[in-house]
Tab-separated table of C-alpha atoms in Angstrom:
chain	number	residue	atom	x	y	z
A	1	MET	CA	17.009	1.305	-26.673
A	2	THR	CA	13.363	0.222	-26.990
A	3	THR	CA	10.795	2.930	-26.286
A	4	LEU	CA	7.722	1.834	-24.322
A	5	SER	CA	4.372	3.495	-24.840
A	6	LEU	CA	2.093	4.541	-22.002
A	7	ARG	CA	-0.201	1.646	-22.906
A	8	ALA	CA	2.691	-0.837	-22.752
A	9	LEU	CA	3.583	0.430	-19.294
A	10	ASN	CA	-0.042	0.184	-18.228
A	11	ARG	CA	-0.349	-3.423	-19.328
A	12	ALA	CA	2.934	-4.323	-17.622
A	13	LEU	CA	1.661	-2.803	-14.377
A	14	MET	CA	-1.734	-4.499	-14.666
A	15	ASP	CA	-0.054	-7.841	-15.327
A	16	ARG	CA	2.398	-7.624	-12.434
A	17	GLN	CA	-0.324	-6.450	-10.066
A	18	PHE	CA	-2.588	-9.428	-10.981
A	19	LEU	CA	-5.129	-7.025	-12.469
A	20	LEU	CA	-5.165	-8.446	-15.998
A	21	ARG	CA	-6.397	-11.727	-14.573
A	22	ARG	CA	-6.941	-12.925	-11.026
A	23	THR	CA	-4.308	-15.281	-9.676
A	24	ASP	CA	-4.535	-18.641	-7.927
A	25	ARG	CA	-1.600	-17.746	-5.690
A	26	THR	CA	-2.222	-17.689	-1.941
A	27	PRO	CA	-2.715	-14.363	-0.132
A	28	LEU	CA	0.713	-14.759	1.486
A	29	GLU	CA	2.337	-15.296	-1.914
A	30	VAL	CA	0.579	-12.227	-3.328
A	31	ILE	CA	1.601	-10.047	-0.373
A	32	ARG	CA	5.188	-11.203	-0.850
A	33	HIS	CA	5.064	-10.507	-4.571
A	34	LEU	CA	3.738	-6.981	-3.959
A	35	VAL	CA	6.459	-6.536	-1.279
A	36	ALA	CA	3.904	-4.986	1.082
A	37	VAL	CA	0.207	-4.100	0.852
A	38	GLN	CA	-1.036	-0.678	1.901
A	39	ALA	CA	-3.143	-1.104	5.041
A	40	GLN	CA	-3.832	2.298	6.542
A	41	GLU	CA	-7.460	1.254	6.874
A	42	PRO	CA	-7.494	-2.516	7.537
A	43	ASN	CA	-10.521	-3.393	5.411
A	44	TRP	CA	-9.075	-1.921	2.237
A	45	ALA	CA	-6.262	-4.496	2.144
A	46	TYR	CA	-8.911	-7.213	1.987
A	47	VAL	CA	-10.589	-5.539	-0.982
A	48	GLY	CA	-7.234	-5.180	-2.733
A	49	LEU	CA	-6.580	-8.897	-2.414
A	50	TRP	CA	-10.151	-9.729	-3.485
A	51	SER	CA	-9.499	-7.806	-6.702
A	52	ARG	CA	-6.381	-9.889	-7.382
A	53	ILE	CA	-7.060	-13.442	-6.120
A	54	HIS	CA	-9.568	-16.047	-7.285
A	55	ALA	CA	-12.142	-16.951	-4.620
A	56	PHE	CA	-10.430	-14.881	-1.930
A	57	THR	CA	-12.163	-14.813	1.465
A	58	GLN	CA	-11.642	-12.565	4.474
A	59	SER	CA	-10.643	-15.492	6.686
A	60	GLN	CA	-7.645	-16.247	4.459
A	61	LEU	CA	-6.066	-12.902	5.330
A	62	THR	CA	-7.252	-12.752	8.938
A	63	ALA	CA	-5.434	-16.028	9.617
A	64	LEU	CA	-2.033	-14.725	8.494
A	65	PRO	CA	-1.393	-12.164	11.284
A	66	ALA	CA	-2.867	-14.610	13.805
A	67	ASP	CA	-0.297	-17.188	12.678
A	68	ARG	CA	2.432	-14.483	12.732
A	69	GLN	CA	3.138	-15.015	9.039
A	70	VAL	CA	2.160	-11.409	8.225
A	71	VAL	CA	2.519	-8.244	10.299
A	72	ARG	CA	0.933	-4.818	10.105
A	73	SER	CA	3.284	-1.952	10.879
A	74	ALA	CA	4.748	1.306	9.589
A	75	LEU	CA	6.924	0.534	6.577
A	76	LEU	CA	6.982	2.053	3.063
A	77	ARG	CA	6.677	5.863	3.061
A	78	SER	CA	6.190	5.668	6.865
A	79	THR	CA	2.636	4.400	6.351
A	80	GLN	CA	0.927	1.256	7.604
A	81	HIS	CA	1.449	-1.849	5.471
A	82	LEU	CA	0.944	-5.574	5.628
A	83	ALA	CA	4.145	-7.502	4.961
A	84	ALA	CA	5.274	-11.085	5.276
A	85	ALA	CA	7.077	-11.494	8.593
A	86	ASP	CA	10.445	-12.401	7.047
A	87	ASP	CA	10.208	-9.498	4.599
A	88	PHE	CA	9.411	-7.112	7.425
A	89	ARG	CA	12.473	-8.255	9.379
A	90	ARG	CA	14.729	-7.479	6.390
A	91	LEU	CA	13.058	-4.353	5.055
A	92	ARG	CA	12.226	-2.418	8.204
A	93	PRO	CA	15.928	-1.785	9.066
A	94	LEU	CA	16.557	-0.630	5.487
A	95	LEU	CA	13.604	1.762	5.615
A	96	GLN	CA	14.268	2.998	9.155
A	97	PRO	CA	15.913	6.256	7.937
A	98	VAL	CA	12.649	7.112	6.133
A	99	LEU	CA	10.631	6.549	9.297
A	100	ASP	CA	13.152	8.500	11.393
A	101	ARG	CA	12.863	11.403	8.966
A	102	THR	CA	9.092	11.394	9.389
A	103	ALA	CA	9.420	11.110	13.171
A	104	GLY	CA	11.653	14.191	13.154
A	105	SER	CA	9.138	16.323	11.260
A	106	PRO	CA	7.498	19.394	12.871
A	107	HIS	CA	4.254	17.436	13.322
A	108	PHE	CA	5.749	15.451	16.196
A	109	SER	CA	7.471	18.370	17.931
A	110	ARG	CA	4.792	21.015	17.654
A	111	ASN	CA	3.886	20.759	21.355
A	112	GLY	CA	7.392	21.428	22.613
A	113	THR	CA	10.551	19.460	23.087
A	114	GLY	CA	10.500	15.995	24.580
A	115	PRO	CA	12.949	13.171	25.081
A	116	ASP	CA	15.652	12.673	22.492
A	117	PRO	CA	14.958	9.792	20.052
A	118	ALA	CA	17.151	7.245	21.824
A	119	SER	CA	15.581	8.049	25.207
A	120	LEU	CA	12.055	7.891	23.762
A	121	VAL	CA	12.700	4.439	22.303
A	122	ALA	CA	14.271	3.210	25.543
A	123	GLU	CA	11.326	4.516	27.584
A	124	GLY	CA	8.794	3.034	25.186
A	125	LEU	CA	10.388	-0.401	25.125
A	126	GLU	CA	10.609	-0.311	28.915
A	127	LEU	CA	6.876	0.402	29.119
A	128	LEU	CA	6.074	-2.372	26.664
A	129	ALA	CA	8.432	-4.822	28.370
A	130	GLY	CA	8.125	-7.195	25.426
A	131	GLY	CA	4.344	-7.233	25.783
A	132	THR	CA	1.351	-5.468	24.267
A	133	LEU	CA	-0.189	-2.091	25.046
A	134	SER	CA	-3.037	-0.191	23.452
A	135	ARG	CA	-2.120	3.001	21.659
A	136	LYS	CA	-4.201	4.865	24.222
A	137	GLU	CA	-2.133	3.484	27.084
A	138	LEU	CA	1.111	3.978	25.163
A	139	ALA	CA	0.166	7.640	24.795
A	140	ARG	CA	-0.939	8.147	28.408
A	141	ARG	CA	2.178	6.903	30.163
A	142	PRO	CA	4.844	8.918	28.287
A	143	ALA	CA	2.658	12.016	28.605
A	144	GLU	CA	2.791	11.606	32.380
A	145	ARG	CA	6.589	11.533	32.237
A	146	HIS	CA	6.800	14.548	29.928
A	147	PRO	CA	4.235	17.191	30.938
A	148	GLY	CA	3.252	19.522	28.141
A	149	ARG	CA	3.888	16.981	25.389
A	150	ASP	CA	1.006	15.412	23.473
A	151	GLY	CA	1.060	11.739	24.407
A	152	ARG	CA	-0.411	10.714	21.062
A	153	ASN	CA	2.493	12.370	19.280
A	154	LEU	CA	4.969	10.614	21.542
A	155	ALA	CA	3.315	7.256	20.873
A	156	GLY	CA	3.210	7.956	17.148
A	157	GLU	CA	6.872	8.915	17.110
A	158	LEU	CA	7.741	5.741	19.012
A	159	GLU	CA	5.972	3.588	16.401
A	160	LEU	CA	8.117	5.200	13.738
A	161	ARG	CA	11.438	5.044	15.558
A	162	THR	CA	11.309	1.382	16.595
A	163	PRO	CA	9.589	-1.596	14.927
A	164	LEU	CA	6.258	-2.236	16.623
A	165	VAL	CA	3.600	-4.477	15.099
A	166	HIS	CA	-0.135	-4.078	15.470
A	167	GLY	CA	-2.251	-6.603	17.316
A	168	VAL	CA	-4.207	-9.206	15.376
A	169	ALA	CA	-7.565	-7.545	16.077
A	170	THR	CA	-6.309	-4.276	14.576
A	171	GLY	CA	-6.167	-5.746	11.080
A	172	ALA	CA	-9.273	-7.912	11.314
A	173	TRP	CA	-12.077	-7.484	8.812
A	174	GLY	CA	-14.957	-5.214	9.761
A	175	SER	CA	-13.367	-2.062	11.223
A	176	TRP	CA	-14.026	0.540	8.530
A	177	GLY	CA	-12.056	3.606	9.622
A	178	ASN	CA	-11.886	2.462	13.264
A	179	ARG	CA	-8.419	3.096	14.696
A	180	SER	CA	-9.374	3.283	18.365
A	181	GLY	CA	-8.601	-0.369	19.088
A	182	VAL	CA	-4.997	-0.410	17.861
A	183	SER	CA	-2.525	-2.227	20.098
A	184	VAL	CA	1.211	-2.608	19.560
A	185	THR	CA	3.937	-5.100	20.468
A	186	PRO	CA	7.692	-4.937	19.841
A	187	ALA	CA	8.232	-6.737	16.547
A	188	GLU	CA	11.139	-8.839	17.753
A	189	ALA	CA	9.156	-10.100	20.738
A	190	TRP	CA	6.104	-10.870	18.574
A	191	LEU	CA	8.086	-12.687	15.902
A	192	GLY	CA	10.591	-14.306	18.232
A	193	GLN	CA	13.443	-13.220	15.967
A	194	PRO	CA	15.571	-10.061	15.630
A	195	MET	CA	15.437	-7.618	12.767
A	196	ALA	CA	17.679	-8.849	9.952
A	197	ALA	CA	19.539	-5.976	8.293
A	198	THR	CA	21.700	-7.047	5.341
A	199	ALA	CA	24.176	-5.270	3.088
A	200	THR	CA	22.217	-6.292	-0.010
A	201	ALA	CA	18.779	-5.235	1.237
A	202	ALA	CA	18.543	-2.165	-1.051
A	203	LYS	CA	19.299	-4.222	-4.165
A	204	GLU	CA	16.775	-6.845	-3.091
A	205	LEU	CA	14.164	-4.123	-2.602
A	206	ILE	CA	14.778	-2.716	-6.096
A	207	ARG	CA	14.560	-6.149	-7.722
A	208	ARG	CA	11.312	-6.924	-5.968
A	209	TYR	CA	9.885	-3.506	-6.747
A	210	LEU	CA	10.554	-4.018	-10.454
A	211	ALA	CA	8.975	-7.478	-10.337
A	212	ALA	CA	5.730	-5.922	-9.063
A	213	PHE	CA	5.777	-2.401	-10.570
A	214	GLY	CA	8.299	-2.300	-13.423
A	215	PRO	CA	9.502	-1.150	-15.810
A	216	ALA	CA	10.160	2.011	-13.816
A	217	GLY	CA	12.682	4.779	-13.194
A	218	VAL	CA	14.801	5.473	-10.142
A	219	LYS	CA	12.457	8.285	-9.087
A	220	ASP	CA	9.567	5.827	-9.177
A	221	VAL	CA	11.308	3.435	-6.797
A	222	GLN	CA	12.151	6.289	-4.447
A	223	ALA	CA	8.594	7.642	-4.461
A	224	TRP	CA	7.255	4.176	-3.679
A	225	CYS	CA	9.504	3.367	-0.732
A	226	GLY	CA	10.602	6.809	0.532
A	227	LEU	CA	14.340	6.136	0.289
A	228	THR	CA	16.644	8.569	-1.519
A	229	ARG	CA	19.948	8.270	-3.415
A	230	LEU	CA	18.967	4.943	-4.949
A	231	ALA	CA	20.603	5.964	-8.237
A	232	GLU	CA	23.892	4.968	-6.629
A	233	VAL	CA	22.551	1.481	-5.885
A	234	VAL	CA	21.033	1.127	-9.358
A	235	ALA	CA	24.374	2.095	-10.901
A	236	GLU	CA	25.899	-0.982	-9.254
A	237	MET	CA	23.092	-3.149	-10.675
A	238	ARG	CA	23.141	-1.969	-14.301
A	239	ALA	CA	24.728	-5.157	-15.618
A	240	GLU	CA	21.749	-7.186	-14.380
A	241	LEU	CA	18.960	-4.812	-15.462
A	242	ARG	CA	17.326	-4.173	-18.824
A	243	ARG	CA	16.906	-0.562	-19.924
A	244	TYR	CA	14.033	1.034	-21.805
A	245	SER	CA	13.054	4.536	-22.800
A	246	GLY	CA	9.749	5.832	-21.482
A	247	PRO	CA	7.128	7.889	-23.352
A	248	ASP	CA	8.864	11.081	-22.191
A	249	GLY	CA	12.334	9.833	-23.135
A	250	GLY	CA	13.373	9.077	-19.566
A	251	GLU	CA	15.212	5.908	-18.653
A	252	LEU	CA	13.205	2.989	-17.309
A	253	LEU	CA	14.680	-0.129	-15.731
A	254	ASP	CA	13.437	-3.699	-15.503
A	255	LEU	CA	14.541	-7.173	-14.550
A	256	ALA	CA	16.435	-8.817	-17.383
A	257	ASP	CA	14.104	-11.813	-17.535
A	258	ALA	CA	10.829	-9.939	-17.008
A	259	GLU	CA	8.319	-10.347	-19.817
A	260	LEU	CA	6.083	-7.557	-21.082
A	261	PRO	CA	2.531	-8.417	-22.113
A	262	ASP	CA	1.156	-7.419	-25.486
A	263	PRO	CA	-0.034	-3.792	-25.118
A	264	GLU	CA	-3.302	-4.829	-26.784
A	265	THR	CA	-4.084	-7.404	-24.069
A	266	PRO	CA	-7.610	-6.675	-22.755
A	267	ALA	CA	-7.747	-5.320	-19.211
A	268	PRO	CA	-10.965	-6.160	-17.334
A	269	VAL	CA	-12.902	-3.761	-15.137
A	270	ARG	CA	-11.619	-3.766	-11.572
A	271	LEU	CA	-12.675	-2.032	-8.349
A	272	LEU	CA	-9.595	-1.026	-6.388
A	273	PRO	CA	-9.610	-0.054	-2.715
A	274	ALA	CA	-8.503	3.231	-1.229
A	275	PHE	CA	-4.708	3.602	-1.147
A	276	ASP	CA	-4.213	0.743	-3.596
A	277	ASN	CA	-0.608	-0.177	-4.412
A	278	ALA	CA	-1.173	0.137	-8.159
A	279	LEU	CA	-1.873	3.870	-7.790
A	280	LEU	CA	0.941	4.594	-5.335
A	281	GLY	CA	3.822	2.706	-6.923
A	282	HIS	CA	5.319	5.454	-9.100
A	283	ALA	CA	6.303	9.097	-9.065
A	284	ASP	CA	4.808	9.404	-12.556
A	285	ARG	CA	1.393	7.767	-12.282
A	286	THR	CA	0.178	8.586	-15.776
A	287	ARG	CA	0.502	4.913	-16.734
A	288	VAL	CA	-2.654	4.298	-14.696
A	289	ILE	CA	-4.291	7.690	-14.093
A	290	SER	CA	-4.311	11.047	-15.875
A	291	ASP	CA	-3.064	14.135	-14.063
A	292	GLU	CA	-6.572	15.588	-14.282
A	293	ASP	CA	-8.235	12.562	-12.684
A	294	ARG	CA	-5.472	12.210	-10.119
A	295	LYS	CA	-6.637	15.449	-8.490
A	296	ARG	CA	-10.111	13.913	-8.020
A	297	VAL	CA	-8.806	10.621	-6.627
A	298	MET	CA	-6.103	12.160	-4.429
A	299	PRO	CA	-7.635	15.451	-3.224
A	300	GLY	CA	-5.270	15.694	-0.251
A	301	GLN	CA	-1.911	14.343	0.784
A	302	ALA	CA	-3.447	11.708	3.048
A	303	ARG	CA	-6.378	10.686	0.823
A	304	VAL	CA	-6.560	8.187	-2.034
A	305	ARG	CA	-10.128	7.246	-2.888
A	306	PRO	CA	-11.289	3.797	-4.039
A	307	THR	CA	-11.142	3.707	-7.825
A	308	ILE	CA	-12.750	2.153	-10.875
A	309	LEU	CA	-10.402	0.730	-13.507
A	310	VAL	CA	-11.701	0.487	-17.069
A	311	ASP	CA	-9.272	-0.748	-19.720
A	312	GLY	CA	-6.512	-0.567	-17.128
A	313	ARG	CA	-6.977	3.095	-16.266
A	314	VAL	CA	-8.778	4.994	-13.531
A	315	ARG	CA	-12.159	6.111	-14.852
A	316	GLY	CA	-13.983	6.924	-11.636
A	317	THR	CA	-14.360	6.300	-7.920
A	318	TRP	CA	-16.625	4.128	-5.814
A	319	SER	CA	-17.716	4.094	-2.186
A	320	LEU	CA	-19.726	2.041	0.278
A	321	ASP	CA	-22.418	3.892	2.188
A	322	ALA	CA	-25.131	2.329	4.368
A	323	GLY	CA	-25.031	-0.926	2.423
A	324	THR	CA	-25.065	0.684	-1.020
A	325	LEU	CA	-22.071	0.442	-3.322
A	326	TRP	CA	-21.980	3.753	-5.175
A	327	LEU	CA	-20.275	3.999	-8.574
A	328	THR	CA	-19.117	7.428	-9.739
A	329	PRO	CA	-17.586	7.389	-13.244
A	330	PHE	CA	-15.801	10.608	-14.165
A	331	ARG	CA	-17.349	10.615	-17.636
A	332	PRO	CA	-19.871	8.515	-19.580
A	333	LEU	CA	-18.867	4.876	-20.178
A	334	ARG	CA	-19.496	2.740	-23.226
A	335	ALA	CA	-22.413	0.346	-22.805
A	336	ALA	CA	-20.117	-2.697	-22.657
A	337	ASP	CA	-17.882	-1.082	-20.026
A	338	ARG	CA	-20.868	-0.007	-17.967
A	339	ALA	CA	-22.259	-3.539	-18.022
A	340	ALA	CA	-18.874	-4.984	-17.009
A	341	LEU	CA	-18.585	-2.443	-14.184
A	342	GLU	CA	-22.008	-3.350	-12.832
A	343	GLN	CA	-21.164	-7.043	-13.001
A	344	GLU	CA	-17.940	-6.521	-11.040
A	345	ALA	CA	-19.769	-4.383	-8.473
A	346	GLU	CA	-22.396	-7.086	-8.007
A	347	ARG	CA	-19.604	-9.608	-7.405
A	348	LEU	CA	-18.037	-7.348	-4.770
A	349	LEU	CA	-21.302	-6.660	-2.923
A	350	PRO	CA	-21.484	-9.848	-0.805
A	351	PHE	CA	-17.790	-9.565	0.055
A	352	VAL	CA	-18.169	-6.074	1.566
A	353	GLY	CA	-21.595	-6.710	3.038
A	354	GLY	CA	-23.457	-4.406	0.691
A	355	GLY	CA	-26.983	-4.863	-0.593
A	356	ASP	CA	-27.334	-2.662	-3.639
A	357	VAL	CA	-25.417	-0.984	-6.457
A	358	SER	CA	-26.183	2.563	-7.516
A	359	TYR	CA	-24.640	5.355	-9.568
A	360	GLY	CA	-23.872	8.781	-8.192
A	361	ASP	CA	-22.453	10.367	-5.052
A	362	PRO	CA	-23.968	9.246	-1.712
A	363	ALA	CA	-23.547	12.738	-0.231
A	364	THR	CA	-25.561	14.209	-3.096
A	365	ALA	CA	-28.182	11.480	-2.796
A	366	ARG	CA	-28.711	12.268	0.883
A	367	SER	CA	-29.109	16.000	0.350
């Protein structure tokens, strides 16, 4: 069995994530290839596509939800993602147990008992009546029916337990961190088609994961999507998968026809958004970030800072503050890497509406 080095795994990931070279594929094709794009904060998905697609513009993505080709909803790991409409119809039923598990966590029941899951879904769909409501209104009405329960928790649980998609304006460019305007619609009403559960959905998910994140182990797939017991599914697929040994001796799997780039292929500087797929696609993330730096990029369970990639690995963070794009390398960069980083930052500036590039931490600069 061939053993793959950490660098070989890094270059495979960079290649499959369109981070070795930008692609000419359309935004819809890239979203499909990546299976789904993390979109907890709407603007970050735009930056992620900018880092991967030649001449990408905000309007190219904004048009997709408006045309109902892409939806924004809870999906992988119970978090908000952009997914092609047909993919969402197939994958949401497969991932529903993950979302149900999250909905049943203590977070949603901490203010006392409420309706059972089936009753909550029935009540919510009755309120929506196939139409659209703001999250605020979706929280207010159930709270009136169930005194003592936090309406926001009820609305949040409803979004997890039944497929609701966010309104077009929710995912539009320009709302940095603004979640107050979120509206939701039943997915089947919005798309005009039912959810499409299939018996082969888990195998399809694994194949597509490997195409975008492989080679990888079973634990990596599970960490990425939230499902468990996928080893049983992989066991049925072994005849169609190629096996490798990882740097630690663990088994890695890949598509039989997937090519691996030369580990010495240069990897250009890239600026990745917060919550980028490339950082969240594996249980073992050392192919792209060291354990030491991971603590700085992911200081809490719900935080993943925007990152700087140098030679395919995370070497710092960046942020946008009052029109300034701040670069914060974790350690000194070589002159050539520093120049490449500044060039990439200057290219990003007009896209994000910034006016200047600076080094340091904006919080420190203000103090």
